[in-house]
PDB file of C-alpha atoms and ligand atoms in Angstrom:
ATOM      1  CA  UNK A 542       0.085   3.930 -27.853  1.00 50.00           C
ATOM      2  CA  UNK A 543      -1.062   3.473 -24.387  1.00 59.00           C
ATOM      3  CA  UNK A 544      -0.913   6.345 -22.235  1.00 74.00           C
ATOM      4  CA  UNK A 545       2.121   6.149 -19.582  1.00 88.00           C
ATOM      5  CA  UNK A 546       0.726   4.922 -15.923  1.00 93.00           C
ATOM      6  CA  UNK A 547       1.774   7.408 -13.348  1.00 96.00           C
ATOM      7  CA  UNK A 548       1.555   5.056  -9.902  1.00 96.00           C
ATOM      8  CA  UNK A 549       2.233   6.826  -6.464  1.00 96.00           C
ATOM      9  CA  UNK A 550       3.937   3.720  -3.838  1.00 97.00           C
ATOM     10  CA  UNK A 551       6.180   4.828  -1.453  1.00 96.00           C
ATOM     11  CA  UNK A 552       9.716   3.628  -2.545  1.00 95.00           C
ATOM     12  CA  UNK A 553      10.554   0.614  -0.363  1.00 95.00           C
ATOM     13  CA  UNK A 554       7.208  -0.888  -0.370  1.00 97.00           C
ATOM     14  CA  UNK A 555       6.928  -4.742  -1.397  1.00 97.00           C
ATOM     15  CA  UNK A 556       4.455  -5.655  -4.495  1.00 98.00           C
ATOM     16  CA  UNK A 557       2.767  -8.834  -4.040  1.00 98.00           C
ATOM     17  CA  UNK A 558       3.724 -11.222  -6.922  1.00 98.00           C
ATOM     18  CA  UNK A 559       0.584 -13.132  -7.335  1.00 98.00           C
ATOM     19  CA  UNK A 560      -2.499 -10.738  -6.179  1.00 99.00           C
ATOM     20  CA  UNK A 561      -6.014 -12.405  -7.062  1.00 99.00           C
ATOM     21  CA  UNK A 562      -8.981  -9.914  -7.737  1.00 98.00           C
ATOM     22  CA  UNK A 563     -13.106 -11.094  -6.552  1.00 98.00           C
ATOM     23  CA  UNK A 564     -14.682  -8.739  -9.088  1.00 98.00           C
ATOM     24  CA  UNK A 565     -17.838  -8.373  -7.263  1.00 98.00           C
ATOM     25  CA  UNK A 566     -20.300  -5.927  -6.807  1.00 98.00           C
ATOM     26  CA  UNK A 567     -21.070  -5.218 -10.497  1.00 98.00           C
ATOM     27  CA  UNK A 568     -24.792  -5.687 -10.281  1.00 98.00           C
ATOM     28  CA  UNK A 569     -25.049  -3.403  -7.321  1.00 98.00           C
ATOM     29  CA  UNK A 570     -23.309  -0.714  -9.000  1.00 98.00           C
ATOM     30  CA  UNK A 571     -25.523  -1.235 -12.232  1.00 98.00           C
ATOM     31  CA  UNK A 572     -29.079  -1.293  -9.042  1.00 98.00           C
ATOM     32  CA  UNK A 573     -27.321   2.001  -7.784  1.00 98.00           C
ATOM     33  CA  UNK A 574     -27.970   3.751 -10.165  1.00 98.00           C
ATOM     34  CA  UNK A 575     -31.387   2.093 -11.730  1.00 98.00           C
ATOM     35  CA  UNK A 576     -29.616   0.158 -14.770  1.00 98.00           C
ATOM     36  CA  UNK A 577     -29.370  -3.306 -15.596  1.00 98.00           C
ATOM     37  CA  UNK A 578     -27.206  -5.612 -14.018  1.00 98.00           C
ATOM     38  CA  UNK A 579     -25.533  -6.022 -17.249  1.00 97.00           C
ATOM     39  CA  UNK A 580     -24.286  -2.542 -17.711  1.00 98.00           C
ATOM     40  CA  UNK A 581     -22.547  -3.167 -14.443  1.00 98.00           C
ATOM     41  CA  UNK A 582     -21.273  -6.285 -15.676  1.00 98.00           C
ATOM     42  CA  UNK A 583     -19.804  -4.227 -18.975  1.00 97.00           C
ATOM     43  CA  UNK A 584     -18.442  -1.404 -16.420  1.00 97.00           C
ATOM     44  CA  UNK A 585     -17.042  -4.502 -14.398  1.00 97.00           C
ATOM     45  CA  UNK A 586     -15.177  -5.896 -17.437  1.00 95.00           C
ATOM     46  CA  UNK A 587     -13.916  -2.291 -18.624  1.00 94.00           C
ATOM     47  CA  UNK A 588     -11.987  -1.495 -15.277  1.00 95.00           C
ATOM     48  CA  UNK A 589     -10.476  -4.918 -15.802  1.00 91.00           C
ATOM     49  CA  UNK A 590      -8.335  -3.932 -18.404  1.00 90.00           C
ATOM     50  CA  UNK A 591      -7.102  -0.748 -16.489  1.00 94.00           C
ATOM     51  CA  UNK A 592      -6.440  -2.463 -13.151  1.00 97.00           C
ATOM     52  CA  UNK A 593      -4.371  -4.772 -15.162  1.00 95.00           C
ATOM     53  CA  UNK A 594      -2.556  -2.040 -16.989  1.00 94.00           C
ATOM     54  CA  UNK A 595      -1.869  -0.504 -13.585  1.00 97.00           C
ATOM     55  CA  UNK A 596      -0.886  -4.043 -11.686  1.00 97.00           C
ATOM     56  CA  UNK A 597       2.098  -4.304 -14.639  1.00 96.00           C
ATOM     57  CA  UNK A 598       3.164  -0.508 -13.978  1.00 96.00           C
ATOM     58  CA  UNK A 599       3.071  -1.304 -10.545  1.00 98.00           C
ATOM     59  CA  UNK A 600       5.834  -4.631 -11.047  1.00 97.00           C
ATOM     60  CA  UNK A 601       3.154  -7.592 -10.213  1.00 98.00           C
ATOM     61  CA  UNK A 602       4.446 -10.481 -11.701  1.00 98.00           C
ATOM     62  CA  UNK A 603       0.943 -12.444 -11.812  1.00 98.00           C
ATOM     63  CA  UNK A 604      -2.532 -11.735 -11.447  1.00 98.00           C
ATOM     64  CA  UNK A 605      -5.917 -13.469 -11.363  1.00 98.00           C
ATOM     65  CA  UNK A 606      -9.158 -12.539 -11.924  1.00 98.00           C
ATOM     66  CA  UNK A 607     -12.040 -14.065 -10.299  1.00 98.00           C
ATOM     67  CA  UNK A 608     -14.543 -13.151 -13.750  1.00 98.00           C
ATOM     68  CA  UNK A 609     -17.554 -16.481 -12.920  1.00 98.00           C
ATOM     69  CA  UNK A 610     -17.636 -18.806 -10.926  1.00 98.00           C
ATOM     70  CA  UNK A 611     -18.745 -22.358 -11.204  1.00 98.00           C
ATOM     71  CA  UNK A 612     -21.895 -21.527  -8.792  1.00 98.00           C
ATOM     72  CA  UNK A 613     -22.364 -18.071 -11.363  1.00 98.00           C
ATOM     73  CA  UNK A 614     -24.572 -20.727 -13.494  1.00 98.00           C
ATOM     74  CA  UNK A 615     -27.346 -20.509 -11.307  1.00 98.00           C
ATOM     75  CA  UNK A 616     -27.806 -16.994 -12.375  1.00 98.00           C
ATOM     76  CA  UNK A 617     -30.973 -16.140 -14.810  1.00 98.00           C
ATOM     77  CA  UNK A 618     -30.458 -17.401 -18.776  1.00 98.00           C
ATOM     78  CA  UNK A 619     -30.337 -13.460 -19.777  1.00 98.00           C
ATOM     79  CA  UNK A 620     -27.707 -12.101 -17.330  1.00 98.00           C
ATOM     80  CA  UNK A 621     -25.442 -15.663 -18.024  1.00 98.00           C
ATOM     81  CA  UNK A 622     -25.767 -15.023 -21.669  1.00 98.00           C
ATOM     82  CA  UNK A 623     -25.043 -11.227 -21.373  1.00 98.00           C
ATOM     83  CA  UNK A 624     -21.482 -11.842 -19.217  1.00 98.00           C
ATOM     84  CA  UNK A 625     -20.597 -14.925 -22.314  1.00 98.00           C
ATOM     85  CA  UNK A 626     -21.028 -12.089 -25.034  1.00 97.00           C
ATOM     86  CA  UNK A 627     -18.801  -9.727 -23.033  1.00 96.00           C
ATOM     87  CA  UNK A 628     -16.360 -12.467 -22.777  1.00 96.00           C
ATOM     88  CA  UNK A 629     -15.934 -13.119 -26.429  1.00 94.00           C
ATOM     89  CA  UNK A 630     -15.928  -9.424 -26.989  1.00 92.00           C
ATOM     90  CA  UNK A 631     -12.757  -9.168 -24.003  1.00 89.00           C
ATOM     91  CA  UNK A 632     -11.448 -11.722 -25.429  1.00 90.00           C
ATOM     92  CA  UNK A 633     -10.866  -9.901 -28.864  1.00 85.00           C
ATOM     93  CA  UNK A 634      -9.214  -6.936 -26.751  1.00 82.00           C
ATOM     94  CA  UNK A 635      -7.221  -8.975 -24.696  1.00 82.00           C
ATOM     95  CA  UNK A 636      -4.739  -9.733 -27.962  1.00 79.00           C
ATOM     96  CA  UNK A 637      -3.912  -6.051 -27.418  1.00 80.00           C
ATOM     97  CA  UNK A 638      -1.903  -7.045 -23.802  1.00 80.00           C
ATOM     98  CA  UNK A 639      -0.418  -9.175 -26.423  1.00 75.00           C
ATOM     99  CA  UNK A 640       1.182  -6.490 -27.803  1.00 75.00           C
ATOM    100  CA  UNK A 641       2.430  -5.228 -24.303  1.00 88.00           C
ATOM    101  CA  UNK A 642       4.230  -8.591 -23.745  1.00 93.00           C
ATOM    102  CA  UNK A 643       1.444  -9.918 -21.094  1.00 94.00           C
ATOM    103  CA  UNK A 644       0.507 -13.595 -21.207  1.00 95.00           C
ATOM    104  CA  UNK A 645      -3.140 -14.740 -20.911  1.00 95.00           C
ATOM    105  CA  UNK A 646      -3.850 -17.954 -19.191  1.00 97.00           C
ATOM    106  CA  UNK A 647      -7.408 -19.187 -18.370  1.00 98.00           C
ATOM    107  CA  UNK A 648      -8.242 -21.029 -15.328  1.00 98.00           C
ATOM    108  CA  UNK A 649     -11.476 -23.029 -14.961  1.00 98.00           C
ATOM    109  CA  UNK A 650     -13.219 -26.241 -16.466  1.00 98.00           C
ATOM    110  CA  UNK A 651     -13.954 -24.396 -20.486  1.00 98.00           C
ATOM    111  CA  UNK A 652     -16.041 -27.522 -21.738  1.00 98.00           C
ATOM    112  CA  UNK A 653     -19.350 -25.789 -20.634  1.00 97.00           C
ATOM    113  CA  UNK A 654     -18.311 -22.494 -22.824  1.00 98.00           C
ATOM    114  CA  UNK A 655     -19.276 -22.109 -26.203  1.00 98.00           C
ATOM    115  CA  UNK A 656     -16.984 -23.500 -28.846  1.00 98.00           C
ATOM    116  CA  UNK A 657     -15.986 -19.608 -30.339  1.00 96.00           C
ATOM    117  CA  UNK A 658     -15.068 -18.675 -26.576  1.00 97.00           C
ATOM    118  CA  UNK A 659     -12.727 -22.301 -26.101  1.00 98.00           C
ATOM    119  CA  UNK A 660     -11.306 -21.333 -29.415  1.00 97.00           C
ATOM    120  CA  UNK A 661     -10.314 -17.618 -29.156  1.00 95.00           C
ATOM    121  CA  UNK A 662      -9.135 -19.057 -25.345  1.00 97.00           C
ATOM    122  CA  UNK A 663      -6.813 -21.694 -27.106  1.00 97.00           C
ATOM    123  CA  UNK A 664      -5.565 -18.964 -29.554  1.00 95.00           C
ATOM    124  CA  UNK A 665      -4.874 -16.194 -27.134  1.00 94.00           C
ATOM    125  CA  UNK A 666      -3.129 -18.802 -24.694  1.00 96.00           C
ATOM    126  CA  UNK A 667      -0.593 -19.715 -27.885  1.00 96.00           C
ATOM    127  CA  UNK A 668      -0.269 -16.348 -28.896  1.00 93.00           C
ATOM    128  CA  UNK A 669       1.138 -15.556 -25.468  1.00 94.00           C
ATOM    129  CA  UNK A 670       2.700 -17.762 -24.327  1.00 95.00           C
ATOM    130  CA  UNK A 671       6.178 -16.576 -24.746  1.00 94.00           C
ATOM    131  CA  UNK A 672       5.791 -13.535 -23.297  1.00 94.00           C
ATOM    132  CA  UNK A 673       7.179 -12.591 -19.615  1.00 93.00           C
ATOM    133  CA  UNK A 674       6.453  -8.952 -18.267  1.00 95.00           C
ATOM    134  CA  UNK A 675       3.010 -10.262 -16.718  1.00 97.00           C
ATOM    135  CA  UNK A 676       0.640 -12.960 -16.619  1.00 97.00           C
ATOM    136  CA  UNK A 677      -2.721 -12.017 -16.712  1.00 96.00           C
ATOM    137  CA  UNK A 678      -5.032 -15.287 -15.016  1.00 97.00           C
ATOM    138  CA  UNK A 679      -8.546 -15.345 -16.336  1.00 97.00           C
ATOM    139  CA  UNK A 680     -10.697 -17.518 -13.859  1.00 98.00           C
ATOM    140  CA  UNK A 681     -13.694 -18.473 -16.296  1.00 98.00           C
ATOM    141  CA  UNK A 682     -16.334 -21.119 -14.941  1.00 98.00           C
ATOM    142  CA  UNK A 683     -13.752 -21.804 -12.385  1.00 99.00           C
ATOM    143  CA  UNK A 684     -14.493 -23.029  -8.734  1.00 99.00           C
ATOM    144  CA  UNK A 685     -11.694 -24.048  -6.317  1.00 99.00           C
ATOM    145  CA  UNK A 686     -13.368 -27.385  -5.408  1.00 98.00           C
ATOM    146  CA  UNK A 687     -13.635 -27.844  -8.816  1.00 98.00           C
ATOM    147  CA  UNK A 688      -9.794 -26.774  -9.334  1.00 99.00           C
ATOM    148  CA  UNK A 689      -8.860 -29.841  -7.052  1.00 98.00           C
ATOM    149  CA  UNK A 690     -11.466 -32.651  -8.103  1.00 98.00           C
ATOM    150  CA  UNK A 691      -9.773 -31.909 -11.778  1.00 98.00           C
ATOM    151  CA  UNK A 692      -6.378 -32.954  -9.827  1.00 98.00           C
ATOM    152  CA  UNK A 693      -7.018 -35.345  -8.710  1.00 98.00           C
ATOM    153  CA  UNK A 694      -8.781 -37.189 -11.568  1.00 98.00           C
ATOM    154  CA  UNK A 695      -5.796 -36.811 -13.238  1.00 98.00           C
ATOM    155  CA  UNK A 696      -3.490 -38.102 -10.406  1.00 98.00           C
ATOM    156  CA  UNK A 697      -6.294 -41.587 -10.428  1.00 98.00           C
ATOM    157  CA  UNK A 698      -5.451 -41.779 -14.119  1.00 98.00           C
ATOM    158  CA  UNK A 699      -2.293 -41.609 -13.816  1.00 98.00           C
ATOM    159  CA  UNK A 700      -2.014 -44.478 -10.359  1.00 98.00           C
ATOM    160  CA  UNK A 701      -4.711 -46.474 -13.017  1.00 98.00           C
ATOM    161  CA  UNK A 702      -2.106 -46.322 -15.761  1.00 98.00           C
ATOM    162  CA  UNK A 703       0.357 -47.656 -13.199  1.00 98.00           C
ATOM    163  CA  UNK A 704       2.316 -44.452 -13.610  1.00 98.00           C
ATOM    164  CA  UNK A 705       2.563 -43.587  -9.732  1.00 98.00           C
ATOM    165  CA  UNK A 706       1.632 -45.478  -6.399  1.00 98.00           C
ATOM    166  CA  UNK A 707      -0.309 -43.984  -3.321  1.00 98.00           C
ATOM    167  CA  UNK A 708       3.234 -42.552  -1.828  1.00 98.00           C
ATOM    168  CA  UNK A 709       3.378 -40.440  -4.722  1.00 98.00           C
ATOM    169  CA  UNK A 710       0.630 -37.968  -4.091  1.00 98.00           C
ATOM    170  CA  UNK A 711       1.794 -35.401  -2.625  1.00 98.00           C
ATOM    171  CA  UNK A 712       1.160 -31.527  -2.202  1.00 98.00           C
ATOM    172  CA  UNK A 713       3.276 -30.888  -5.047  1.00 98.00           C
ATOM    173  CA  UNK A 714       1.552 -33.198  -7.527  1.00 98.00           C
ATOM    174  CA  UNK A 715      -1.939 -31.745  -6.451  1.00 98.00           C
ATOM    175  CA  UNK A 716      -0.288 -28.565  -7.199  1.00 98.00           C
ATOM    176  CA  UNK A 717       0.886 -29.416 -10.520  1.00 98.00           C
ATOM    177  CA  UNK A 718      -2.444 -30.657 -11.615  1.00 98.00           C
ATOM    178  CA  UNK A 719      -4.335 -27.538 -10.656  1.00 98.00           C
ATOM    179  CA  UNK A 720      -5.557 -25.357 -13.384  1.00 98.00           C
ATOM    180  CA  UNK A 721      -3.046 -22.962 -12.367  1.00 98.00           C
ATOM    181  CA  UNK A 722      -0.019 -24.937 -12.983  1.00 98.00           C
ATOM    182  CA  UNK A 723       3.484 -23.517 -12.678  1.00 97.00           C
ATOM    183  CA  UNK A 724       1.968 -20.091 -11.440  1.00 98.00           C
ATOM    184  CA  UNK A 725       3.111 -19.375  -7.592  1.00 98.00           C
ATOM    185  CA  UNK A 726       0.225 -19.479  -5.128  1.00 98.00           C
ATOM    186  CA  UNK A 727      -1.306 -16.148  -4.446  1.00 98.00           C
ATOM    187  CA  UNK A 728      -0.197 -13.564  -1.739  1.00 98.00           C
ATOM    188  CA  UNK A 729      -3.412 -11.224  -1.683  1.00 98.00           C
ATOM    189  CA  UNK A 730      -6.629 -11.594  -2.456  1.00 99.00           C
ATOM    190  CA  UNK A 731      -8.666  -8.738  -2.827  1.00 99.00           C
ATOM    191  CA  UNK A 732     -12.346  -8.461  -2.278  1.00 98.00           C
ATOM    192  CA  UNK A 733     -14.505  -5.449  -3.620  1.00 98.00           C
ATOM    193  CA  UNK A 734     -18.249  -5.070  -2.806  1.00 98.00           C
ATOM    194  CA  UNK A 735     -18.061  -5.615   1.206  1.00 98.00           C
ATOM    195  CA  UNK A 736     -18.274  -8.989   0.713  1.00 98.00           C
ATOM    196  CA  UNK A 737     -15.535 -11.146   3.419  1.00 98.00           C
ATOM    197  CA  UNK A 738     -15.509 -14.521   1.584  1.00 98.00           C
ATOM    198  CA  UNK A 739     -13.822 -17.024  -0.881  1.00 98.00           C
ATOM    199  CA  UNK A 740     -17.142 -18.080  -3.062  1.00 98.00           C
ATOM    200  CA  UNK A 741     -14.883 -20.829  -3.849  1.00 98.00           C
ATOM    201  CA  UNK A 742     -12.220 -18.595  -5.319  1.00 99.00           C
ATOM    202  CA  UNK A 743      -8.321 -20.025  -5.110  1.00 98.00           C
ATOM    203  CA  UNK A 744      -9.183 -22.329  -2.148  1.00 98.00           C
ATOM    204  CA  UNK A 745      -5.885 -24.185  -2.415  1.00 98.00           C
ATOM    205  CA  UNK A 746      -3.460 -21.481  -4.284  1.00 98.00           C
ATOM    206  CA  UNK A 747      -4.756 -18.968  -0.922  1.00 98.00           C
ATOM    207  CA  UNK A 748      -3.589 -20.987   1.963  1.00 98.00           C
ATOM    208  CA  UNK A 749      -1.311 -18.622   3.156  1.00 98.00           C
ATOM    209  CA  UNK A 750      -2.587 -15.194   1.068  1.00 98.00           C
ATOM    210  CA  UNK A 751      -3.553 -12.210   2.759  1.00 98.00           C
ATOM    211  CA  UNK A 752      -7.024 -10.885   2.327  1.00 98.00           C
ATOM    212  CA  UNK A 753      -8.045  -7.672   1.975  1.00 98.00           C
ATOM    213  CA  UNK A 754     -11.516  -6.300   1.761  1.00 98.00           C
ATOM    214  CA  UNK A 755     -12.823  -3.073   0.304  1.00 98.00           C
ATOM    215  CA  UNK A 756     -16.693  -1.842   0.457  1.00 98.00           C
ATOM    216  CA  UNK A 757     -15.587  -0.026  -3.001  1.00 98.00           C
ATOM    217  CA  UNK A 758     -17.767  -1.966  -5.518  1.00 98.00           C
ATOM    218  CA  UNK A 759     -15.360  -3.376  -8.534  1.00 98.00           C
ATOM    219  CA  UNK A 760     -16.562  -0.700 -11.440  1.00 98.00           C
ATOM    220  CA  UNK A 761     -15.622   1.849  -8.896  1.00 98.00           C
ATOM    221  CA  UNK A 762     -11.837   0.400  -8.064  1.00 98.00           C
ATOM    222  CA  UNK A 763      -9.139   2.492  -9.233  1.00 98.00           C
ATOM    223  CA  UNK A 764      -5.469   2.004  -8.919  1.00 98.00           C
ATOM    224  CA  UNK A 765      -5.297   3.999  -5.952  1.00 98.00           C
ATOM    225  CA  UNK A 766      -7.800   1.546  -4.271  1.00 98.00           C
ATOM    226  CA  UNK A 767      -5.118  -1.279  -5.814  1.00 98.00           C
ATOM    227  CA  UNK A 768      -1.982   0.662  -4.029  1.00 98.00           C
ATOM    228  CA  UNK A 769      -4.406   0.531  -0.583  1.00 98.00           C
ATOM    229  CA  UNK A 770      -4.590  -2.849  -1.042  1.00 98.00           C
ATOM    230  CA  UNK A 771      -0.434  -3.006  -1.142  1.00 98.00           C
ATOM    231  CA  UNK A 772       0.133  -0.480   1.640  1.00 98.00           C
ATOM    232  CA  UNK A 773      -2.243  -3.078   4.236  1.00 98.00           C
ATOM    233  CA  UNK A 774      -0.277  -6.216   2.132  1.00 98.00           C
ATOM    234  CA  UNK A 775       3.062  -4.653   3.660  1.00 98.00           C
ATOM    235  CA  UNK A 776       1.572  -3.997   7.057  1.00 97.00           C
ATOM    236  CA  UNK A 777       0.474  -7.798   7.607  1.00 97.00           C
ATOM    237  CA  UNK A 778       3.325 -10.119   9.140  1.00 96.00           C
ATOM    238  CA  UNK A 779       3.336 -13.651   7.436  1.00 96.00           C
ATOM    239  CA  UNK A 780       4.847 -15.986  10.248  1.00 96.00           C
ATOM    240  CA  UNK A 781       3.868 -19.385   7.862  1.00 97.00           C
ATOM    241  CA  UNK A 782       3.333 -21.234  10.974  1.00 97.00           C
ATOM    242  CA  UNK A 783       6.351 -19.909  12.433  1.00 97.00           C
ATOM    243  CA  UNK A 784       7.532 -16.980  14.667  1.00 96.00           C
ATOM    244  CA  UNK A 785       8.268 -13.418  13.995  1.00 85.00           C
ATOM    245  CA  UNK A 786      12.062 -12.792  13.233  1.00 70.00           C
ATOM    246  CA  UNK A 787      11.765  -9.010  13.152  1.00 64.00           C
TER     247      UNK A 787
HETATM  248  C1  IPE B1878     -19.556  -9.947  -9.966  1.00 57.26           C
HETATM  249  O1  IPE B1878     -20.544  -9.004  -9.757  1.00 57.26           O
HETATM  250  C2  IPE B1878     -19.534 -10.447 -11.385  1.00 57.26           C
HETATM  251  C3  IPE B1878     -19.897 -11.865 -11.535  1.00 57.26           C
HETATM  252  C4  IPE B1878     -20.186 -12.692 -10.583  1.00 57.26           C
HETATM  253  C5  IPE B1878     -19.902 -12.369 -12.896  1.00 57.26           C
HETATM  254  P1  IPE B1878     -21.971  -9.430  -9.256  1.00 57.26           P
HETATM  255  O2  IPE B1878     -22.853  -9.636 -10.440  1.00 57.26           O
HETATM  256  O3  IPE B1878     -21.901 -10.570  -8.316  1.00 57.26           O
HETATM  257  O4  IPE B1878     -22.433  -8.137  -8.491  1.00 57.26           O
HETATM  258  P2  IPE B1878     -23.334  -8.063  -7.178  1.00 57.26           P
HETATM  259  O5  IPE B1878     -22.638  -8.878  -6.144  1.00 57.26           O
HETATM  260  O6  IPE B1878     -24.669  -8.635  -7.550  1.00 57.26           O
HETATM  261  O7  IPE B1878     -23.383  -6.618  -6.854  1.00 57.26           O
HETATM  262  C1  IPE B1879     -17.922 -14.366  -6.803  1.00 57.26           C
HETATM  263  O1  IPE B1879     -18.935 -13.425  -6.707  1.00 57.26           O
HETATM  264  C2  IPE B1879     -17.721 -14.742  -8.224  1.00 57.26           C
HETATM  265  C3  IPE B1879     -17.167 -13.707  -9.097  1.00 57.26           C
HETATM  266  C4  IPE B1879     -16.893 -12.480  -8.766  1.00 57.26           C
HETATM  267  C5  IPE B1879     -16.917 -14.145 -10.421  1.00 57.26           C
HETATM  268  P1  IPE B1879     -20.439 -13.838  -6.412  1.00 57.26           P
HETATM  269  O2  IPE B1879     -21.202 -12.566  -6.401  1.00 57.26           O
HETATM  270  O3  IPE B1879     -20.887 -14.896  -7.331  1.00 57.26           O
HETATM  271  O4  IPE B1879     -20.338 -14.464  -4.940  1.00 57.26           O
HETATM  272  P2  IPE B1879     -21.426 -14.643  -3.813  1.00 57.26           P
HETATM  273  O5  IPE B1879     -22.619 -15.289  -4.445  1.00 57.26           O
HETATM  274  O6  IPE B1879     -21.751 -13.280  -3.293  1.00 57.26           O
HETATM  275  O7  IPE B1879     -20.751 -15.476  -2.779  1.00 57.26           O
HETATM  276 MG1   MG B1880     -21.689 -10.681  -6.303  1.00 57.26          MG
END
């Protein structure tokens, strides 16, 4: 049995329902302290699972992980090859948020990952899919551009099979042929490491998130540094394009 979370929000305070996590600054923390980048990579993936532990304690509804990137490729063979093995050996973990009624979802274009990793992906996804407490969003060789070029192939095939016409496309069928399908666009983005970008993370499901950065490097992030992140979400005003009404 997993120990009980203890979480320390102020009553009152608003959870985001979709927060999306950048877990960056693993090889810095591995450089800090004169290791390998992959150690930091196997710290990085460690924390995962207690951040998300903590996120469901906390009442977040969804949340996505940013764990490589479509650009992460360009990375040497070694290092690539070291973050695959640590997926397939998550990936056997993972069926333990099974067990705490989590559903896993994967995000990203899988046909470049190995056929064991798109197969324990497919079985997790099934094995999951009915439950409701949290869903847990693995973004796995996932870029945003990428996220909307896959939309909109599938919107052509569908105007080639005569299925829609040019006044169908719309914002809510490019939404609904994302990768992330049927989960709510995020609210706040978080960024370890002391980096202030994207790297191509969410580009469309972020429109109208809040950011909010952290020089904290992601082994290091606790769920203190996660309730931080909550206290500035509830301090930011989002007007939408509109005006305040407070
Ligand atoms: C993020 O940590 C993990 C992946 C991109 C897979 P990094 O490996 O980018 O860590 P830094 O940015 O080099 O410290
Ligand atoms: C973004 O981090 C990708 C992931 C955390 C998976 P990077 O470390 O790849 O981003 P850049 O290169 O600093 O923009
Ligand atoms: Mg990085």
């Amino acid at each position: 049995m997993a120990k009980a979370i203890v979480t320390h929000l102020p009553e009152g305070v608003s959870v985001p329902a979709h927060i999306g996590i950048i877990m960056d600054g693993n090889g810095r923390w591995a450089k800090k302290r004169g290791m390998p980048r992959k150690v930091g990579h196997r710290e990085g993936a460690k924390n995962f699972r207690a951040i998300t532990r903590y996120a469901k304690a906390l009442g977040v509804k969804y949340i996505t992980y940013y764990a490589f990137s479509t650009e992460n490729w360009k990375r040497p063979k070694d290092e690539v090859d070291a973050i695959m093995d640590l997926f397939e050996k998550y990936l056997d973990e993972v069926r333990d948020f099974i067990e705490e009624n989590i559903r896993v979802r994967f995000i990203g274009d899988r046909s470049m990952l190995s056929e064991t990793l798109q197969r324990k992906m497919k079985g997790v996804e099934e094995d999951s899919k009915d439950f409701d407490s949290m869903t847990l969003v693995l973004a796995i060789n996932y870029g945003g551009r990428d996220d909307i070029c896959h939309s909109v192939r599938q919107i052509v095939a569908m105007a080639c099979r005569g299925e829609i016409t040019e006044s169908d496309v719309t914002e809510e069928l490019i939404e609904k042929n994302l990768y992330t399908e049927e989960i709510p666009p995020a609210d706040l983005i978080i960024r370890p490491s002391g980096e202030q970008r994207l790297s191509n993370f969410l580009i469309w499901q972020s429109a109208y998130a809040e950011f909010y950065y952290t020089n904290i490097l992601w082994p290091d992030f606790r769920g203190k540094d996660l309730e931080d992140a909550i206290m500035a979400f509830n301090n930011r005003n989002r007007r939408y394009g509109g005006i305040d009404t407070k």
